[in-house]
Short mmCIF file of C-alpha atoms and ligand atoms in Angstrom, two decimals:
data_model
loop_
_atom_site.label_atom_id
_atom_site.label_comp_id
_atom_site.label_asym_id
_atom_site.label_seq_id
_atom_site.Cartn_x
_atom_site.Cartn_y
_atom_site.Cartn_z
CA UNK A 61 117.55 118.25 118.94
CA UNK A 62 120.43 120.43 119.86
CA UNK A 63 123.19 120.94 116.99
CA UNK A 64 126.42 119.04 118.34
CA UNK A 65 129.93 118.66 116.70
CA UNK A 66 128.32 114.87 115.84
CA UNK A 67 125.31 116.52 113.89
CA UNK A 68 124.71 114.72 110.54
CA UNK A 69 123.93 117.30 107.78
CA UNK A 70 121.32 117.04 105.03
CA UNK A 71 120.40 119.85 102.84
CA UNK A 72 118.16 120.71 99.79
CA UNK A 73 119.84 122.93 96.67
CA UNK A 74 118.00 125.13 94.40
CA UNK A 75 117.45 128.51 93.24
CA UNK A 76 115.00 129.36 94.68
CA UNK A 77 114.63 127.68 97.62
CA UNK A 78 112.87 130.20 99.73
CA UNK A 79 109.56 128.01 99.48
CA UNK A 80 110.41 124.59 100.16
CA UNK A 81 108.84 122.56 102.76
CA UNK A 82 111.60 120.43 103.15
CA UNK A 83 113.40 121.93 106.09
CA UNK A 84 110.24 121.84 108.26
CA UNK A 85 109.03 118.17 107.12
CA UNK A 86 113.24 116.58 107.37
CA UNK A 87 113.94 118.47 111.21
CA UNK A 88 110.24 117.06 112.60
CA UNK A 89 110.44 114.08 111.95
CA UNK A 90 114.67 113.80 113.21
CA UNK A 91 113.36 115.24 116.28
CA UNK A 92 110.29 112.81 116.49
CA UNK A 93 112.54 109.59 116.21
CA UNK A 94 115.45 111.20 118.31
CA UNK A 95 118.13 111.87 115.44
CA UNK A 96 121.35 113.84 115.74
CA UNK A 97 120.72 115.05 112.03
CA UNK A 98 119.82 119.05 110.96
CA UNK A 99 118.04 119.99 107.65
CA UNK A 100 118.95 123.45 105.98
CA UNK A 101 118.19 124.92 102.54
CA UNK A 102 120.87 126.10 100.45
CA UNK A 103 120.80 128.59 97.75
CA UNK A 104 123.04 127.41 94.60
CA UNK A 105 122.83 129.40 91.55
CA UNK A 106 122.96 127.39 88.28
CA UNK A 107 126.32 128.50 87.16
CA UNK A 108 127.35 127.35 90.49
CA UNK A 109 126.03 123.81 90.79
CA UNK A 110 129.30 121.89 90.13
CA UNK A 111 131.02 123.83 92.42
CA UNK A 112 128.42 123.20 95.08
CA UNK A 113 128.41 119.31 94.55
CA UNK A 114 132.47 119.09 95.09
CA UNK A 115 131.45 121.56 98.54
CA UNK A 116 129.34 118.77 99.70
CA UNK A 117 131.70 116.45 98.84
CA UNK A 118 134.10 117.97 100.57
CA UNK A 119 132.37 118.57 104.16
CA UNK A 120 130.53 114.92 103.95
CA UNK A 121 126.96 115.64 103.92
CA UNK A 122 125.03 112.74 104.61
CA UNK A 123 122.73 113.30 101.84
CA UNK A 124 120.76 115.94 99.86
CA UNK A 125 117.76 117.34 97.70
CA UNK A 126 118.03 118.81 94.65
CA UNK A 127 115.03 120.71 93.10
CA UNK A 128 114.41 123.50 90.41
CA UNK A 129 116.25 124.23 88.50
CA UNK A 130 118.58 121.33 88.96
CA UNK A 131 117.15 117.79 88.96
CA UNK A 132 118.53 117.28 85.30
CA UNK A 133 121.81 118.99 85.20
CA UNK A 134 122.77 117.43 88.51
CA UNK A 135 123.49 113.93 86.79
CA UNK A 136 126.65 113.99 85.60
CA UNK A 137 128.27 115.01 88.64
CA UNK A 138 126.66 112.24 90.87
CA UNK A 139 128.76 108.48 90.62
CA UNK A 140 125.31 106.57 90.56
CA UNK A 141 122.30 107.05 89.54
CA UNK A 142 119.09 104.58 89.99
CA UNK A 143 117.86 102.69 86.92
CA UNK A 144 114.54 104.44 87.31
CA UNK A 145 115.96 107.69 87.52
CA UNK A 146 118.17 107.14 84.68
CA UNK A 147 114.95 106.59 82.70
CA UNK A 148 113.46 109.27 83.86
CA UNK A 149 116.37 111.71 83.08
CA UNK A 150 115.62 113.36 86.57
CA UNK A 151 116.97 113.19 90.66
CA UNK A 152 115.52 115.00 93.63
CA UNK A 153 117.33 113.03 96.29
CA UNK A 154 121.04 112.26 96.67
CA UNK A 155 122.39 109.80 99.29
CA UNK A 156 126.58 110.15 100.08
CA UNK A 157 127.79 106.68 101.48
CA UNK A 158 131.55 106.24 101.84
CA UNK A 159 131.77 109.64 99.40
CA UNK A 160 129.53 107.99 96.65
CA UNK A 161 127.12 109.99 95.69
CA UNK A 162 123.69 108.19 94.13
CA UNK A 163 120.72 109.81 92.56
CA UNK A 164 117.50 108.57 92.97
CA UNK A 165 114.05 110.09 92.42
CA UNK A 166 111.44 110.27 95.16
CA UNK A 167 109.27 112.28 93.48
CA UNK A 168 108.21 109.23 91.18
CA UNK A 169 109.10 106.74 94.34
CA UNK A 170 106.55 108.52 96.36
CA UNK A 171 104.03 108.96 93.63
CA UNK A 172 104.30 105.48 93.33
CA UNK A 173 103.36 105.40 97.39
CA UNK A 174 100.59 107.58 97.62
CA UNK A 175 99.07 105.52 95.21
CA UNK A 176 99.56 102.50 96.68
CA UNK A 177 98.72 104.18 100.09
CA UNK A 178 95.07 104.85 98.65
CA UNK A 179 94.33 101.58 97.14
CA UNK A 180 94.91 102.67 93.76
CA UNK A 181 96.47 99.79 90.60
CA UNK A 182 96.85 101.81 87.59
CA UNK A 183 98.04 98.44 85.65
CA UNK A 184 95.53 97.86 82.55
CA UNK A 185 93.93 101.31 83.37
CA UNK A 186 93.52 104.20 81.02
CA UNK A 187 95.38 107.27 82.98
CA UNK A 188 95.48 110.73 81.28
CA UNK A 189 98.49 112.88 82.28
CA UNK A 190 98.27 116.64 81.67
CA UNK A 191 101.63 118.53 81.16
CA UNK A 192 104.75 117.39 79.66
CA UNK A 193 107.30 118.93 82.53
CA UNK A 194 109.58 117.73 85.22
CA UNK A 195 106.63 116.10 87.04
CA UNK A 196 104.99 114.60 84.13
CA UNK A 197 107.85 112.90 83.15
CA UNK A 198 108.57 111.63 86.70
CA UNK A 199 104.86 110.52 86.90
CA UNK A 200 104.13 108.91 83.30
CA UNK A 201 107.32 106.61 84.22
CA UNK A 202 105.95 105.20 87.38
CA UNK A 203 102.85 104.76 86.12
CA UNK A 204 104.05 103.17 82.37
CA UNK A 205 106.36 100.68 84.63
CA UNK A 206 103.14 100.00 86.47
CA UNK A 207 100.93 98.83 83.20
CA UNK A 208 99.06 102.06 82.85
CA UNK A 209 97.28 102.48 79.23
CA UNK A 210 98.67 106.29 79.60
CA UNK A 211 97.56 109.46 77.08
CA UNK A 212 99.67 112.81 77.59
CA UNK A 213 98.03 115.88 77.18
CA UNK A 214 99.86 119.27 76.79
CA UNK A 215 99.71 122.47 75.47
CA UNK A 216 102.84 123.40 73.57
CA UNK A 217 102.52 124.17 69.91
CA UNK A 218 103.78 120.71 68.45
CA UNK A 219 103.77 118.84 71.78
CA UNK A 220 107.46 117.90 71.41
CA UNK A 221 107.90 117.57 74.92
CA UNK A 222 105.21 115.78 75.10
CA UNK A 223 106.08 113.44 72.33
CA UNK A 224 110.11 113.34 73.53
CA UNK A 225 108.22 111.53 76.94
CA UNK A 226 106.27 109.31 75.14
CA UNK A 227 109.59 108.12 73.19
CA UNK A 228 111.70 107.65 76.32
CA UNK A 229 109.08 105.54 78.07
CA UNK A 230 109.01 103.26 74.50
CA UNK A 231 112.95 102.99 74.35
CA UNK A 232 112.86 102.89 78.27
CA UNK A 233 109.79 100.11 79.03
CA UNK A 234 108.20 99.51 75.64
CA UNK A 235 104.79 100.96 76.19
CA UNK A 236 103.29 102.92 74.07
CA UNK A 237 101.85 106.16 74.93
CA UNK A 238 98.95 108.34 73.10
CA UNK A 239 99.69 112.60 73.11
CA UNK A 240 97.15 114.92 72.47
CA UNK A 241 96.74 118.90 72.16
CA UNK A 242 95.14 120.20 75.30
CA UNK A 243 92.31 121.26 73.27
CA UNK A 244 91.43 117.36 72.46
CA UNK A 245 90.84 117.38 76.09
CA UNK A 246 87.03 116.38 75.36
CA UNK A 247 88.14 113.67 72.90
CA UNK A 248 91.21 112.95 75.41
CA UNK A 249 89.63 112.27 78.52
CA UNK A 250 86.81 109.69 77.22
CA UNK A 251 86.95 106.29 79.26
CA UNK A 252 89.75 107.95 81.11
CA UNK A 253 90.07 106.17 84.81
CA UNK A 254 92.59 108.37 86.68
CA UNK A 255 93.44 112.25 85.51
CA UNK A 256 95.76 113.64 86.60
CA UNK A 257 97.24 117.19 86.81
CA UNK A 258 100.86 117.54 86.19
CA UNK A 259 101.02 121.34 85.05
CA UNK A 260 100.73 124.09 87.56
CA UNK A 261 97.37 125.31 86.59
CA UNK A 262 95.65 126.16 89.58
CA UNK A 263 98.76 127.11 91.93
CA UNK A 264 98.13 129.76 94.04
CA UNK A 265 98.03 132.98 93.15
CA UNK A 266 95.58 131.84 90.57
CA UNK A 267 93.27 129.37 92.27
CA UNK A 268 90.16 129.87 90.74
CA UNK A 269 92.00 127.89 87.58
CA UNK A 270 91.25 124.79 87.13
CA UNK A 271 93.22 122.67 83.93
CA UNK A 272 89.90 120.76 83.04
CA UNK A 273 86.17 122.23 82.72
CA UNK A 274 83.98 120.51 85.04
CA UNK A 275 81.76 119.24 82.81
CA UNK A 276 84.65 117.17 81.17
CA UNK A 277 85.04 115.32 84.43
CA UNK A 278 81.85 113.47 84.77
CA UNK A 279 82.27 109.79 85.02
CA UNK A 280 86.42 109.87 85.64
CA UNK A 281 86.28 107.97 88.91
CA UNK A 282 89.37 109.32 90.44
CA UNK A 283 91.17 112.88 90.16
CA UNK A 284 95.17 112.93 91.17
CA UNK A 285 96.59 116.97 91.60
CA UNK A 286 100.02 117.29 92.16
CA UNK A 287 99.65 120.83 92.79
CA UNK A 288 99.50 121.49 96.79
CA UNK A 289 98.77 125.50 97.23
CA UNK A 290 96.13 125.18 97.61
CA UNK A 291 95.91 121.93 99.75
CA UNK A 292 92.31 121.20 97.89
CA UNK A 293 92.58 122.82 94.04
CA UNK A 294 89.70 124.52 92.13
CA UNK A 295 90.41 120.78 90.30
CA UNK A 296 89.84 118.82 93.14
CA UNK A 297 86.91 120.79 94.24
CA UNK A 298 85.18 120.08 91.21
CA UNK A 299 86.30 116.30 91.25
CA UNK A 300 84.58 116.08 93.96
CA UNK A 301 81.84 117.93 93.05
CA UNK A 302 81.12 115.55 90.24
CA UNK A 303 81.61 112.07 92.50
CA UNK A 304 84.91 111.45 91.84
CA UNK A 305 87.63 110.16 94.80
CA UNK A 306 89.93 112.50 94.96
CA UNK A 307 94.31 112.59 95.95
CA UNK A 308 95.60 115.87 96.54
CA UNK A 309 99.04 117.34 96.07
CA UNK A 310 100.65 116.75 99.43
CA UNK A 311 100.17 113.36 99.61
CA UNK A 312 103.23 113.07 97.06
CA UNK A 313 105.16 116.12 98.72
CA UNK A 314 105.41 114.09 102.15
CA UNK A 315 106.08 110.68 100.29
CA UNK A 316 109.19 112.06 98.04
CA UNK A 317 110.36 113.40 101.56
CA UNK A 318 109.73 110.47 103.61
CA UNK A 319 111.47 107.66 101.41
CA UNK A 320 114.59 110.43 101.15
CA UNK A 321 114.50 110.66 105.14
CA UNK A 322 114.54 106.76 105.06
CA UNK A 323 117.45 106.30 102.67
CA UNK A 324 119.38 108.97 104.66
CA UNK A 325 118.74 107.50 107.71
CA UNK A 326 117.80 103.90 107.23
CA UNK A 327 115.02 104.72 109.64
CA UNK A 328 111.27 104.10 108.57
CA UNK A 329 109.72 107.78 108.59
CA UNK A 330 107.28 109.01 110.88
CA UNK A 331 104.95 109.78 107.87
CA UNK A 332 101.71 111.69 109.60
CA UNK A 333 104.35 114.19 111.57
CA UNK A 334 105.46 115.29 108.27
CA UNK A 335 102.33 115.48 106.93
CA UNK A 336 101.10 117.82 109.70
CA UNK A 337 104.12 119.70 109.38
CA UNK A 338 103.53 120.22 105.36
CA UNK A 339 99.89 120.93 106.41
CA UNK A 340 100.78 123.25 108.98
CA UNK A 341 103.25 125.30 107.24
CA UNK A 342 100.78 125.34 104.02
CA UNK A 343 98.02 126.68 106.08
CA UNK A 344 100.43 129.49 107.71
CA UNK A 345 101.17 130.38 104.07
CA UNK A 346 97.58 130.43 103.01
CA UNK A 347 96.41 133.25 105.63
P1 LIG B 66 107.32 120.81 86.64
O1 LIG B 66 108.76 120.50 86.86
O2 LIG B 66 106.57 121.14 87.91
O3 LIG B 66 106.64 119.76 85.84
P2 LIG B 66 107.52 122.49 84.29
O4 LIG B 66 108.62 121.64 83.78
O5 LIG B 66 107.62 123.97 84.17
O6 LIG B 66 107.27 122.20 85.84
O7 LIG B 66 106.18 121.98 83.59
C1 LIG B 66 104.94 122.57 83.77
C2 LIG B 66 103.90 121.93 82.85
O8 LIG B 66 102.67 122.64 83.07
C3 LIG B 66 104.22 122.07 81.37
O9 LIG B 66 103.85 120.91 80.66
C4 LIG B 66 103.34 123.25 80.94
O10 LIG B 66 102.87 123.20 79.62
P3 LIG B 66 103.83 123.43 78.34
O11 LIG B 66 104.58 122.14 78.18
O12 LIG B 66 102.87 123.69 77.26
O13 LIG B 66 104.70 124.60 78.68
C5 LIG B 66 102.14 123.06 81.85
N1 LIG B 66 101.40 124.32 82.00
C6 LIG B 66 101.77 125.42 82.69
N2 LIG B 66 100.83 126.38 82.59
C7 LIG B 66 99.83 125.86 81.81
C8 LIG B 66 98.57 126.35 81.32
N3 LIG B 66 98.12 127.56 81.64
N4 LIG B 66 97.83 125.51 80.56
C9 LIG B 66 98.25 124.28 80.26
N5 LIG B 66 99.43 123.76 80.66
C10 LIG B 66 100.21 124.54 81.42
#
């Protein structure tokens, strides 16, 4: 699609934003359905994020992503924010209607989809969650408003972070949540039903990592990696290895984007032509 004086624009702010996917998955999938809409990553400093949000204010974007570092300090400078987001402290997708700007999070939205896309109720079962970050917390919310019996495992000395999720979720949706030291991972992981790998262990460069030994995965029936570079982790390999289904990191990467195209455009999104787009660009990286 040609750029024309009626082009809506969308971007994604961060710092850094060299990496992202976004642009490729957003300006496929306009193209595929026909849309006069352009995608294009912006660079915005920390120091410089206020200033940024009354910019797109001011020249009417039709909506934006927000990722690292600013899907926390964005909130107070949106008008709205979605109860679940609230909860979860955290945005990655900003819609502007009539110069209203609403946070919502599609990271735990589409989490929430790739689940459902494979089948998978966590209600009732007993889901360990390693890391306490920006994804954990997005992720233990979903699945706590879904009925999951969760257990957070992280690493920090004193597991505040850790612990700080596990009190939001109480206040938030009254479930209680078990934390444990990493190093309980043996203890941690017995009867578990779903694991899955919130922390960055096993990102490329260092993808012989894996966050679990493989011997601790016997008999966990399904493995969840949010990590995507690699496409298939040393995690998921394993996983595998040991009989165990198996969702890999992109599956949530194309979901977040897809239900942000959808509330920008109001259009359903053509879901496989951003997966092979996120696949595609991946696999360029990769070589
Ligand atoms: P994100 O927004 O992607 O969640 P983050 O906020 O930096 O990123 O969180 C990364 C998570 O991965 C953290 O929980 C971190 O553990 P700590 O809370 O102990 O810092 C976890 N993590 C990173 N490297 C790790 C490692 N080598 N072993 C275990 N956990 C690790």
């Amino acid at each position: 699609m040609d750029i024309s004086g009626k082009t809506k624009v969308c971007a994604i702010i961060g710092d850094p934003v060299g990496h992202t996917l976004s642009p490729g998955m957003h300006n496929a999938a306009f193209k595929k359905l026909g849309l006069d809409y352009a995608y294009i990553p912006l660079l915005v400093k920390p120091e410089k994020l206020a200033a940024a949000v009354a910019g797109l204010r001011a020249i009417q974007v039709t909506g934006f992503n927000v990722t690292i570092p600013h899907k926390v300090t964005i909130l107070p400078l949106l008008d709205d924010i979605d109860p679940l987001s609230r909860k979860i402290g955290a945005v990655n997708t900003i819609t502007n209607i009539n110069g209203k700007l609403t946070g919502y999070n599609t990271d735990a939205e589409g989490f929430f989809q790739s689940l459902m896309e494979h089948g998978v109720n966590p209600a009732g079962k007993n889901v360990a969650v390693l890391g306490a970050g920006g994804a954990s917390r997005a992720i233990s919310f979903i699945l706590a408003e879904m009925g999951a019996k969760l257990t957070l495992l992280n690493r920090q000395a004193g597991l505040e972070r850790a612990h700080d999720i596990a009190s939001m979720i109480k206040t938030g949706i009254g479930r209680e949540v078990q934390v444990l030291a990493l190093e309980k991972m043996a203890a941690g992981l017995k009867g578990t039903d779903i694991l899955i790998n919130a922390t960055s262990v096993g990102m490329s460069p260092h993808t012989e990592n894996s966050p679990v030994p493989a011997d601790s995965l016997r008999e966990i029936p399904l493995v969840i990696d949010i990590v995507y570079t690699p496409t298939e982790t040393q995690l998921l390999k394993d996983a595998k290895k040991a009989g165990a289904k198996t969702i890999g990191g992109v599956d949530m990467l194309v979901w977040q984007g897809a239900l942000a195209f959808e509330k920008w455009t109001g259009r359903k999104a053509p879901l496989e032509i951003m997966r092979h787009e996120a696949m595609k660009a991946l696999e360029k990286r990769a070589d």
